[in-house]
Short mmCIF file of C-alpha atoms and ligand atoms in Angstrom, two decimals:
data_model
loop_
_atom_site.label_atom_id
_atom_site.label_comp_id
_atom_site.label_asym_id
_atom_site.label_seq_id
_atom_site.Cartn_x
_atom_site.Cartn_y
_atom_site.Cartn_z
CA UNK U 1 30.35 -67.97 67.25
CA UNK U 2 32.57 -69.91 64.87
CA UNK U 3 34.81 -72.29 66.84
CA UNK U 4 37.88 -71.25 64.87
CA UNK U 5 37.20 -67.60 65.55
CA UNK U 6 40.07 -66.88 67.98
CA UNK U 7 40.93 -63.44 66.69
CA UNK U 8 38.52 -61.64 64.39
CA UNK U 9 39.63 -59.33 61.61
CA UNK U 10 37.05 -56.70 62.54
CA UNK U 11 34.77 -56.39 65.55
CA UNK U 12 31.92 -53.88 65.30
CA UNK U 13 30.10 -52.52 68.36
CA UNK U 14 26.43 -51.68 67.82
CA UNK U 15 24.08 -53.15 65.20
CA UNK U 16 22.29 -49.96 64.16
CA UNK U 17 22.36 -48.68 60.58
CA UNK U 18 26.02 -47.58 60.90
CA UNK U 19 27.20 -50.86 62.46
CA UNK U 20 25.31 -53.06 60.00
CA UNK U 21 26.75 -51.22 57.01
CA UNK U 22 30.26 -51.22 58.51
CA UNK U 23 30.14 -54.93 59.31
CA UNK U 24 28.61 -55.89 55.96
CA UNK U 25 31.10 -53.82 53.92
CA UNK U 26 34.09 -55.25 55.85
CA UNK U 27 32.81 -58.82 55.35
CA UNK U 28 32.18 -58.11 51.66
CA UNK U 29 35.91 -57.41 51.32
CA UNK U 30 36.81 -60.74 52.88
CA UNK U 31 37.20 -59.82 56.56
CA UNK U 32 35.95 -62.15 59.29
CA UNK U 33 33.56 -59.83 61.13
CA UNK U 34 31.81 -60.04 64.49
CA UNK U 35 29.01 -57.55 65.23
CA UNK U 36 28.02 -57.15 68.89
CA UNK U 37 24.61 -55.73 69.85
CA UNK U 38 23.46 -55.26 73.42
CA UNK U 39 19.75 -55.44 72.63
CA UNK U 40 17.84 -58.56 71.75
CA UNK U 41 17.31 -57.45 68.16
CA UNK U 42 19.53 -55.35 65.87
CA UNK U 43 18.50 -51.87 64.70
CA UNK U 44 15.85 -51.12 67.30
CA UNK U 45 16.01 -47.37 66.61
CA UNK U 46 15.89 -47.76 62.83
CA UNK U 47 12.66 -49.72 63.26
CA UNK U 48 10.90 -46.68 64.76
CA UNK U 49 12.34 -43.98 62.50
CA UNK U 50 10.09 -41.77 60.41
CA UNK U 51 7.07 -42.65 62.58
CA UNK U 52 7.62 -46.31 61.70
CA UNK U 53 8.13 -45.56 57.98
CA UNK U 54 11.91 -44.82 57.97
CA UNK U 55 12.90 -41.79 55.96
CA UNK U 56 16.09 -43.59 54.94
CA UNK U 57 17.74 -40.96 52.77
CA UNK U 58 17.11 -37.99 50.50
CA UNK U 59 17.50 -37.60 46.73
CA UNK U 60 19.05 -34.12 46.97
CA UNK U 61 22.49 -33.80 45.41
CA UNK U 62 25.56 -34.30 47.58
CA UNK U 63 26.39 -30.61 47.99
CA UNK U 64 22.80 -29.82 48.94
CA UNK U 65 22.73 -32.59 51.54
CA UNK U 66 25.95 -31.31 53.05
CA UNK U 67 24.16 -28.01 53.75
CA UNK U 68 21.75 -29.86 56.07
CA UNK U 69 24.58 -31.15 58.28
CA UNK U 70 26.36 -29.71 61.30
CA UNK U 71 28.87 -28.81 62.61
CA UNK U 72 31.38 -29.74 59.88
CA UNK U 73 29.60 -30.78 56.68
CA UNK U 74 32.80 -31.01 54.61
CA UNK U 75 33.95 -33.83 56.86
CA UNK U 76 31.38 -36.09 55.17
CA UNK U 77 32.34 -35.51 51.55
CA UNK U 78 34.45 -38.67 51.17
CA UNK U 79 31.97 -40.84 53.06
CA UNK U 80 29.12 -39.62 50.85
CA UNK U 81 31.25 -40.17 47.75
CA UNK U 82 31.96 -43.74 48.88
CA UNK U 83 28.32 -44.64 49.53
CA UNK U 84 25.38 -42.33 48.87
CA UNK U 85 21.62 -42.33 48.36
CA UNK U 86 21.55 -44.35 45.12
CA UNK U 87 23.94 -46.96 46.56
CA UNK U 88 21.63 -47.42 49.53
CA UNK U 89 18.57 -47.74 47.32
CA UNK U 90 20.37 -50.33 45.14
CA UNK U 91 21.46 -52.28 48.22
CA UNK U 92 17.91 -52.40 49.54
CA UNK U 93 16.45 -53.29 46.16
CA UNK U 94 18.96 -56.15 46.01
CA UNK U 95 17.32 -57.39 49.22
CA UNK U 96 13.82 -57.06 47.77
CA UNK U 97 12.93 -53.73 49.43
CA UNK U 98 11.59 -51.23 46.89
CA UNK U 99 11.71 -47.51 47.74
CA UNK U 100 9.75 -44.39 46.85
CA UNK U 101 10.44 -40.65 46.87
CA UNK U 102 8.08 -38.25 48.62
CA UNK U 103 7.75 -34.50 49.15
CA UNK U 104 11.08 -32.82 49.89
CA UNK U 105 13.00 -35.58 48.02
CA UNK U 106 12.66 -37.84 51.05
CA UNK U 107 13.07 -41.57 50.41
CA UNK U 108 10.97 -44.23 52.17
CA UNK U 109 10.48 -47.97 51.70
CA UNK U 110 7.55 -48.52 49.30
CA UNK U 111 5.90 -50.66 51.99
CA UNK U 112 6.01 -47.72 54.48
CA UNK U 113 7.55 -50.13 56.97
CA UNK U 114 10.83 -49.23 58.69
CA UNK U 115 10.88 -52.81 59.89
CA UNK U 116 11.42 -54.02 56.28
CA UNK U 117 14.53 -51.83 55.97
CA UNK U 118 15.97 -53.11 59.26
CA UNK U 119 15.35 -56.75 58.37
CA UNK U 120 16.82 -56.25 54.90
CA UNK U 121 20.02 -54.75 56.30
CA UNK U 122 20.39 -57.57 58.81
CA UNK U 123 19.87 -60.13 56.01
CA UNK U 124 22.35 -58.30 53.78
CA UNK U 125 25.04 -58.19 56.52
CA UNK U 126 24.64 -61.84 57.49
CA UNK U 127 24.57 -62.69 53.77
CA UNK U 128 28.06 -61.13 53.51
CA UNK U 129 29.19 -63.45 56.28
CA UNK U 130 28.87 -61.16 59.34
CA UNK U 131 28.35 -62.97 62.63
CA UNK U 132 25.83 -61.03 64.74
CA UNK U 133 25.84 -61.59 68.48
CA UNK U 134 22.77 -60.07 70.21
CA UNK U 135 22.42 -59.52 73.97
CA UNK U 136 26.17 -58.74 74.08
CA UNK U 137 26.90 -55.45 75.83
CA UNK U 138 30.42 -54.20 75.30
CA UNK U 139 31.85 -52.92 78.60
CA UNK U 140 35.32 -51.77 77.66
CA UNK U 141 37.90 -51.72 74.91
CA UNK U 142 41.31 -53.34 75.35
CA UNK U 143 44.19 -51.15 74.20
CA UNK U 144 47.75 -52.46 74.21
CA UNK U 145 50.75 -50.28 73.40
CA UNK U 146 48.53 -47.71 71.74
CA UNK U 147 46.63 -50.17 69.57
CA UNK U 148 43.17 -51.70 69.84
CA UNK U 149 43.51 -55.45 70.53
CA UNK U 150 39.94 -56.37 71.43
CA UNK U 151 37.16 -55.79 73.92
CA UNK U 152 35.25 -57.17 76.87
CA UNK U 153 31.48 -57.75 76.66
CA UNK U 154 28.81 -58.99 79.06
CA UNK U 155 26.28 -61.51 77.78
CA UNK U 156 22.77 -61.51 79.15
CA UNK U 157 22.65 -65.15 80.17
CA UNK U 158 26.23 -65.52 81.39
CA UNK U 159 28.24 -64.32 84.37
CA UNK U 160 31.53 -64.82 82.57
CA UNK U 161 32.61 -61.83 80.54
CA UNK U 162 33.28 -62.43 76.88
CA UNK U 163 36.80 -61.47 75.80
CA UNK U 164 37.15 -60.87 72.12
CA UNK U 165 40.33 -60.27 70.16
CA UNK U 166 40.32 -58.45 66.86
CA UNK U 167 42.72 -56.74 64.47
CA UNK U 168 40.46 -53.70 64.11
CA UNK U 169 37.50 -52.25 66.00
CA UNK U 170 34.61 -50.08 64.83
CA UNK U 171 32.47 -48.15 67.32
CA UNK U 172 28.93 -47.63 65.99
CA UNK U 173 27.13 -47.25 69.31
CA UNK U 174 24.87 -44.36 68.28
CA UNK U 175 24.07 -41.28 70.33
CA UNK U 176 22.37 -41.00 73.69
CA UNK U 177 18.87 -39.98 72.78
CA UNK U 178 15.95 -42.44 72.89
CA UNK U 179 17.93 -44.67 75.29
CA UNK U 180 15.18 -47.30 75.29
CA UNK U 181 16.41 -48.32 71.82
CA UNK U 182 19.87 -49.22 73.20
CA UNK U 183 21.78 -46.04 72.44
CA UNK U 184 22.78 -44.91 75.91
CA UNK U 185 26.00 -43.10 75.08
CA UNK U 186 28.39 -46.00 75.82
CA UNK U 187 30.53 -45.14 72.80
CA UNK U 188 31.34 -41.71 74.20
CA UNK U 189 32.72 -43.33 77.35
CA UNK U 190 34.82 -45.81 75.33
CA UNK U 191 36.11 -43.00 73.12
CA UNK U 192 36.97 -40.77 76.07
CA UNK U 193 38.69 -43.60 77.94
CA UNK U 194 40.89 -44.16 74.88
CA UNK U 195 42.00 -40.54 74.57
CA UNK U 196 39.40 -39.01 72.23
CA UNK U 197 37.83 -35.63 72.78
CA UNK U 198 34.03 -35.52 73.18
CA UNK U 199 32.25 -32.37 72.02
CA UNK U 200 29.44 -31.35 74.41
CA UNK U 201 26.38 -33.60 74.02
CA UNK U 202 22.99 -31.89 73.50
CA UNK U 203 19.58 -33.24 72.56
CA UNK U 204 18.59 -32.08 69.08
CA UNK U 205 15.54 -32.29 66.81
CA UNK U 206 13.42 -31.90 69.90
CA UNK U 207 10.19 -30.16 70.94
CA UNK U 208 10.35 -26.73 72.57
CA UNK U 209 8.68 -25.43 75.72
CA UNK U 210 7.29 -21.90 75.62
CA UNK U 211 5.57 -19.21 77.63
CA UNK U 212 2.67 -18.93 77.04
CA UNK U 213 2.04 -22.58 76.19
CA UNK U 214 -1.41 -22.05 74.57
CA UNK U 215 -2.83 -25.19 76.18
CA UNK U 216 -6.20 -24.48 74.53
CA UNK U 217 -4.69 -25.12 71.10
CA UNK U 218 -2.93 -28.34 72.15
CA UNK U 219 -2.89 -30.88 69.30
CA UNK U 220 -3.44 -28.27 66.59
CA UNK U 221 -1.05 -28.61 63.64
CA UNK U 222 -0.59 -25.64 61.34
CA UNK U 223 0.72 -26.20 57.83
CA UNK U 224 2.47 -23.55 55.71
CA UNK U 225 3.41 -21.21 58.54
CA UNK U 226 6.66 -19.39 59.03
CA UNK U 227 8.53 -19.71 62.30
CA UNK U 228 11.28 -17.25 63.19
CA UNK U 229 13.91 -17.66 65.87
CA UNK U 230 15.12 -14.62 67.83
CA UNK U 231 18.15 -14.76 70.11
CA UNK U 232 18.73 -11.78 72.41
CA UNK U 233 16.27 -9.85 70.25
CA UNK U 234 18.11 -10.57 67.00
CA UNK U 235 16.55 -12.54 64.16
CA UNK U 236 18.58 -15.74 63.66
CA UNK U 237 16.70 -18.05 61.29
CA UNK U 238 13.31 -18.76 59.77
CA UNK U 239 11.69 -22.05 58.81
CA UNK U 240 8.63 -22.49 56.65
CA UNK U 241 6.43 -25.55 57.16
CA UNK U 242 4.53 -27.27 59.94
CA UNK U 243 4.19 -26.23 63.57
CA UNK U 244 2.23 -28.10 66.21
CA UNK U 245 0.89 -26.80 69.54
CA UNK U 246 1.67 -29.15 72.45
CA UNK U 247 0.79 -29.11 76.14
CA UNK U 248 4.00 -27.28 76.98
CA UNK U 249 4.87 -25.39 73.82
CA UNK U 250 5.61 -26.15 70.18
CA UNK U 251 6.70 -29.12 68.07
CA UNK U 252 6.50 -30.07 64.40
CA UNK U 253 8.96 -30.06 61.51
CA UNK U 254 9.87 -26.36 61.49
CA UNK U 255 10.30 -26.32 65.28
CA UNK U 256 12.55 -29.40 65.13
CA UNK U 257 14.69 -27.77 62.47
CA UNK U 258 15.27 -24.72 64.69
CA UNK U 259 15.75 -26.78 67.85
CA UNK U 260 19.51 -27.25 67.55
CA UNK U 261 20.11 -23.48 67.60
CA UNK U 262 17.54 -23.08 70.39
CA UNK U 263 19.14 -25.72 72.64
CA UNK U 264 22.59 -24.17 72.16
CA UNK U 265 21.36 -20.62 72.81
CA UNK U 266 19.55 -21.71 75.98
CA UNK U 267 22.64 -23.54 77.23
CA UNK U 268 24.55 -20.28 76.74
CA UNK U 269 21.97 -18.46 78.90
CA UNK U 270 20.65 -16.28 76.07
CA UNK U 271 17.11 -14.96 75.66
CA UNK U 272 15.32 -17.09 73.09
CA UNK U 273 12.00 -16.24 71.42
CA UNK U 274 9.96 -17.65 68.55
CA UNK U 275 7.46 -15.80 66.39
CA UNK U 276 4.88 -17.51 64.25
CA UNK U 277 3.69 -15.90 61.02
CA UNK U 278 0.28 -17.44 60.46
CA UNK U 279 -0.22 -15.69 57.11
CA UNK U 280 3.14 -15.85 55.36
CA UNK U 281 1.56 -15.54 51.91
CA UNK U 282 0.08 -12.09 52.73
CA UNK U 283 2.22 -9.05 53.43
CA UNK U 284 0.93 -6.71 56.19
CA UNK U 285 -0.75 -4.33 53.69
CA UNK U 286 -2.65 -7.14 51.95
CA UNK U 287 -3.60 -8.68 55.27
CA UNK U 288 -4.95 -5.35 56.54
CA UNK U 289 -6.99 -4.88 53.33
CA UNK U 290 -8.45 -8.37 53.81
CA UNK U 291 -9.29 -7.62 57.44
CA UNK U 292 -11.05 -4.37 56.51
CA UNK U 293 -13.08 -6.22 53.87
CA UNK U 294 -14.09 -8.86 56.42
CA UNK U 295 -15.09 -6.18 58.94
CA UNK U 296 -17.25 -4.40 56.36
CA UNK U 297 -18.86 -7.66 55.28
CA UNK U 298 -19.87 -8.58 58.87
CA UNK U 299 -20.73 -5.28 60.64
CA UNK U 300 -22.89 -6.93 63.31
CA UNK U 301 -20.77 -10.05 63.87
CA UNK U 302 -18.77 -11.07 66.96
CA UNK U 303 -15.01 -11.14 67.37
CA UNK U 304 -15.22 -14.93 67.33
CA UNK U 305 -16.98 -14.98 63.96
CA UNK U 306 -14.48 -12.58 62.45
CA UNK U 307 -11.44 -14.38 63.84
CA UNK U 308 -12.85 -17.71 62.73
CA UNK U 309 -12.63 -16.51 59.12
CA UNK U 310 -8.90 -15.95 59.65
CA UNK U 311 -7.85 -18.69 62.06
CA UNK U 312 -8.40 -22.36 62.92
CA UNK U 313 -10.99 -22.71 65.73
CA UNK U 314 -8.56 -23.57 68.60
CA UNK U 315 -6.65 -20.32 68.02
CA UNK U 316 -9.68 -18.03 68.26
CA UNK U 317 -9.76 -18.12 72.07
CA UNK U 318 -5.98 -17.67 72.16
CA UNK U 319 -6.28 -14.53 70.02
CA UNK U 320 -9.21 -13.11 72.02
CA UNK U 321 -7.17 -13.52 75.18
CA UNK U 322 -4.08 -11.89 73.71
CA UNK U 323 -6.22 -9.01 72.36
CA UNK U 324 -7.96 -8.61 75.72
CA UNK U 325 -11.40 -9.04 74.11
CA UNK U 326 -14.31 -11.23 75.08
CA UNK U 327 -15.11 -13.84 72.36
CA UNK U 328 -18.68 -12.49 72.23
CA UNK U 329 -17.60 -8.84 71.89
CA UNK U 330 -18.77 -7.16 68.67
CA UNK U 331 -16.30 -7.38 65.78
CA UNK U 332 -16.52 -3.60 65.54
CA UNK U 333 -14.19 -3.46 68.57
CA UNK U 334 -11.48 -4.70 66.26
CA UNK U 335 -10.87 -1.20 64.94
CA UNK U 336 -7.96 1.19 65.25
CA UNK U 337 -5.25 0.03 67.64
CA UNK U 338 -6.93 -3.36 68.19
CA UNK U 339 -6.83 -4.01 64.45
CA UNK U 340 -3.13 -3.13 64.37
CA UNK U 341 -2.60 -5.45 67.34
CA UNK U 342 -4.47 -8.25 65.56
CA UNK U 343 -2.38 -7.76 62.44
CA UNK U 344 0.73 -7.94 64.60
CA UNK U 345 -0.44 -11.20 66.18
CA UNK U 346 -1.25 -12.78 62.82
CA UNK U 347 2.21 -11.95 61.47
CA UNK U 348 4.20 -12.34 64.72
CA UNK U 349 2.59 -14.50 67.38
CA UNK U 350 5.35 -14.37 69.98
CA UNK U 351 6.52 -17.07 72.40
CA UNK U 352 9.32 -16.95 74.95
CA UNK U 353 11.26 -20.21 74.91
CA UNK U 354 11.58 -21.64 78.43
CA UNK U 355 12.96 -25.13 77.78
CA UNK U 356 13.10 -28.16 75.51
CA UNK U 357 12.49 -31.90 75.54
CA UNK U 358 15.14 -34.19 77.03
CA UNK U 359 17.13 -37.26 75.99
CA UNK U 360 14.15 -39.61 76.14
CA UNK U 361 12.50 -37.86 73.21
CA UNK U 362 15.22 -36.13 71.19
CA UNK U 363 15.59 -37.54 67.70
CA UNK U 364 19.33 -37.09 67.57
CA UNK U 365 22.32 -36.19 69.71
CA UNK U 366 24.34 -33.13 68.76
CA UNK U 367 27.99 -33.32 69.81
CA UNK U 368 30.04 -36.50 70.17
CA UNK U 369 33.46 -37.83 69.20
CA UNK U 370 35.42 -34.84 67.96
CA UNK U 371 35.98 -34.75 64.21
CA UNK U 372 39.48 -33.42 64.96
CA UNK U 373 40.34 -36.92 66.15
CA UNK U 374 38.96 -38.71 63.08
CA UNK U 375 40.35 -39.05 59.53
CA UNK U 376 37.49 -38.22 57.11
CA UNK U 377 39.03 -40.47 54.41
CA UNK U 378 38.67 -43.60 56.56
CA UNK U 379 36.65 -42.77 59.72
CA UNK U 380 39.79 -43.98 61.50
CA UNK U 381 40.90 -42.58 64.83
CA UNK U 382 43.93 -40.29 64.80
CA UNK U 383 44.69 -41.50 68.34
CA UNK U 384 44.45 -45.27 67.91
CA UNK U 385 45.50 -46.52 64.47
CA UNK U 386 43.19 -49.50 64.19
CA UNK U 387 40.03 -48.07 65.76
CA UNK U 388 37.21 -46.60 63.64
CA UNK U 389 33.99 -44.68 64.36
CA UNK U 390 30.70 -44.53 62.44
CA UNK U 391 27.25 -43.00 62.80
CA UNK U 392 25.74 -40.82 65.45
CA UNK U 393 28.56 -41.40 67.96
CA UNK U 394 30.50 -38.87 65.85
CA UNK U 395 30.05 -35.13 66.32
CA UNK U 396 27.69 -34.93 63.32
CA UNK U 397 23.96 -34.33 63.12
CA UNK U 398 21.52 -33.09 60.54
CA UNK U 399 18.07 -31.72 59.94
CA UNK U 400 15.08 -33.95 59.41
CA UNK U 401 14.76 -35.28 55.85
CA UNK U 402 16.64 -38.61 55.89
CA UNK U 403 20.08 -37.06 56.34
CA UNK U 404 20.83 -38.55 59.75
CA UNK U 405 20.35 -42.08 58.49
CA UNK U 406 22.43 -41.31 55.38
CA UNK U 407 25.25 -40.14 57.68
CA UNK U 408 25.06 -43.48 59.52
CA UNK U 409 25.02 -45.55 56.31
CA UNK U 410 27.83 -43.62 54.60
CA UNK U 411 30.20 -43.41 57.56
CA UNK U 412 29.48 -47.09 58.35
CA UNK U 413 30.33 -48.18 54.81
CA UNK U 414 33.58 -46.17 54.76
CA UNK U 415 34.66 -47.34 58.23
CA UNK U 416 33.96 -50.98 57.30
CA UNK U 417 35.96 -50.66 54.11
CA UNK U 418 38.91 -48.97 55.80
CA UNK U 419 38.94 -51.43 58.72
CA UNK U 420 38.89 -54.42 56.36
CA UNK U 421 41.70 -52.92 54.31
CA UNK U 422 43.78 -52.45 57.43
CA UNK U 423 43.00 -55.86 58.92
CA UNK U 424 43.71 -57.70 55.65
CA UNK U 425 46.45 -55.28 54.55
CA UNK U 426 44.61 -54.59 51.25
CA UNK U 427 46.49 -51.88 49.32
CA UNK U 428 45.65 -49.83 46.30
CA UNK U 429 42.82 -48.00 44.58
CA UNK U 430 39.17 -47.88 45.63
CA UNK U 431 37.50 -51.26 45.88
CA UNK U 432 34.36 -52.27 44.04
C1 FAD W 501 11.99 -41.48 66.94
C2 FAD W 501 13.12 -41.30 65.95
C3 FAD W 501 12.83 -41.14 64.61
C4 FAD W 501 13.86 -40.95 63.69
N1 FAD W 501 13.55 -40.85 62.36
C5 FAD W 501 14.54 -40.68 61.45
C6 FAD W 501 14.25 -40.65 60.05
O1 FAD W 501 13.10 -40.88 59.62
N2 FAD W 501 15.29 -40.40 59.19
C7 FAD W 501 16.57 -40.20 59.61
O2 FAD W 501 17.46 -39.97 58.79
N3 FAD W 501 16.88 -40.31 60.95
C8 FAD W 501 15.91 -40.55 61.84
N4 FAD W 501 16.23 -40.68 63.18
C9 FAD W 501 17.67 -40.63 63.59
C10 FAD W 501 18.35 -41.98 63.28
O3 FAD W 501 17.54 -43.02 63.75
C11 FAD W 501 19.73 -42.07 63.91
O4 FAD W 501 20.50 -40.96 63.54
C12 FAD W 501 20.44 -43.37 63.49
O5 FAD W 501 19.72 -44.50 63.96
C13 FAD W 501 21.88 -43.44 63.99
O6 FAD W 501 22.41 -44.68 63.59
P1 FAD W 501 23.61 -45.36 64.41
O7 FAD W 501 23.81 -46.70 63.78
O8 FAD W 501 24.74 -44.44 64.50
O9 FAD W 501 23.05 -45.52 65.90
P2 FAD W 501 21.80 -46.35 66.49
O10 FAD W 501 20.76 -46.52 65.48
O11 FAD W 501 21.48 -45.69 67.77
O12 FAD W 501 22.44 -47.78 66.78
C14 FAD W 501 23.42 -47.98 67.78
C15 FAD W 501 23.36 -49.41 68.25
O13 FAD W 501 24.43 -49.66 69.14
C16 FAD W 501 23.99 -50.47 70.19
N5 FAD W 501 24.87 -50.29 71.35
C17 FAD W 501 25.04 -49.16 72.08
N6 FAD W 501 25.93 -49.38 73.07
C18 FAD W 501 26.32 -50.66 72.95
C19 FAD W 501 27.21 -51.48 73.70
N7 FAD W 501 27.87 -51.01 74.77
N8 FAD W 501 27.38 -52.78 73.33
C20 FAD W 501 26.70 -53.28 72.27
N9 FAD W 501 25.84 -52.56 71.53
C21 FAD W 501 25.65 -51.25 71.86
C22 FAD W 501 22.56 -49.98 70.45
O14 FAD W 501 21.78 -50.93 71.13
C23 FAD W 501 22.07 -49.71 69.03
O15 FAD W 501 21.45 -50.83 68.46
C24 FAD W 501 15.22 -40.91 64.13
C25 FAD W 501 15.50 -41.09 65.48
C26 FAD W 501 14.47 -41.29 66.39
C27 FAD W 501 14.81 -41.49 67.83
#
């Protein structure tokens, strides 16, 4: 650290996407900024996002992106207005990282390497003058007469705790999913200890366990299927896209998108079911006509041969079992009520939801620091005037598609700007 440091203008806890943007923006405005990270390297989680490719944002318009966010999308309007998808792309391009847009308006680095994005953000922040201290685990915040005055951190190679004074603090400690990346929920404890309300924490964007689990189809990914969620027998939502069979149930993009509602319904003790429409492009009448044609065309065939013309191979045994037919039975047995049953299975393959993946594997944390306690214009705490929050530590989460990272970048930028303004007493209109 700089010898003259003494008191910093802004200290940021957590060098993930939110913390890096917060620290860099505050330094850009002239603040002396210290960024503490408990892991050896900054942005561990960012480096594994998007299966190592980092879906960093989405090109959808602001209002459309807000629709992907829960529980309070309007809370993010000012943060998105301050720093949005094009600002992020320009920042990265300024660091030599080109980007590309893929299906669903999702933005990735052109290199397909999340690592490039993480390194570019670290270089950008240090280029603004941010001092990054790795292996520094913040243990508690120091509050004096209702204001944040600094914090206490433990360093890996030292027994003596590090006491840091600062005019403003920003908590960007992330959620509590994927704890191996460093986000172990510390920020929630700091927030609670300083009088903030924490909304119940739940794993989200997570795989689902079902009965039956269809072990025989494990590893099969279906594209262009429709998945419908039923809670207490009532249809709640449908998602079109990919579904994957796993050892214990279902995963894949459409399952992840429904998982938030599923986790909440299960926590409330409600009956949760999923149905899979394997032929969403065909209505029941068209599907029945197709089935009758297939039966006529193969009068002497087996059930397996007929089902194979309708289904991927791993699902044939699953269907025979659910229909109560031997795979070698003649296809002619698929007449009358059996044909109706088959049609029902193709349009509504039903699963009872029995559980979901845990914190080790959830992509995001739902719940967190209550938005009631945060000013959306600044990300500042309504409880402690010079304390700010950014990123997943807040009670905000989104669908897959690059929105979660955009939340981190936008709230980080706004928190950094507001903290620098406060620390340096900068007045007036928006800053460039
Ligand atoms: C496998 C996976 C894939 C994902 N893919 C995508 C994707 O493609 N697109 C997308 O938009 N989102 C994706 N996400 C979600 C996204 O990564 C997170 O929402 C985002 O990283 C949150 O940013 P953050 O800065 O708030 O928190 P984090 O990235 O979690 O960073 C928090 C940092 O704080 C540090 N920290 C915590 N406690 C302390 C402490 N006490 N002292 C010091 N430092 C501390 C942590 O070590 C960590 O580095 C993915 C998540 C996972 C797990």
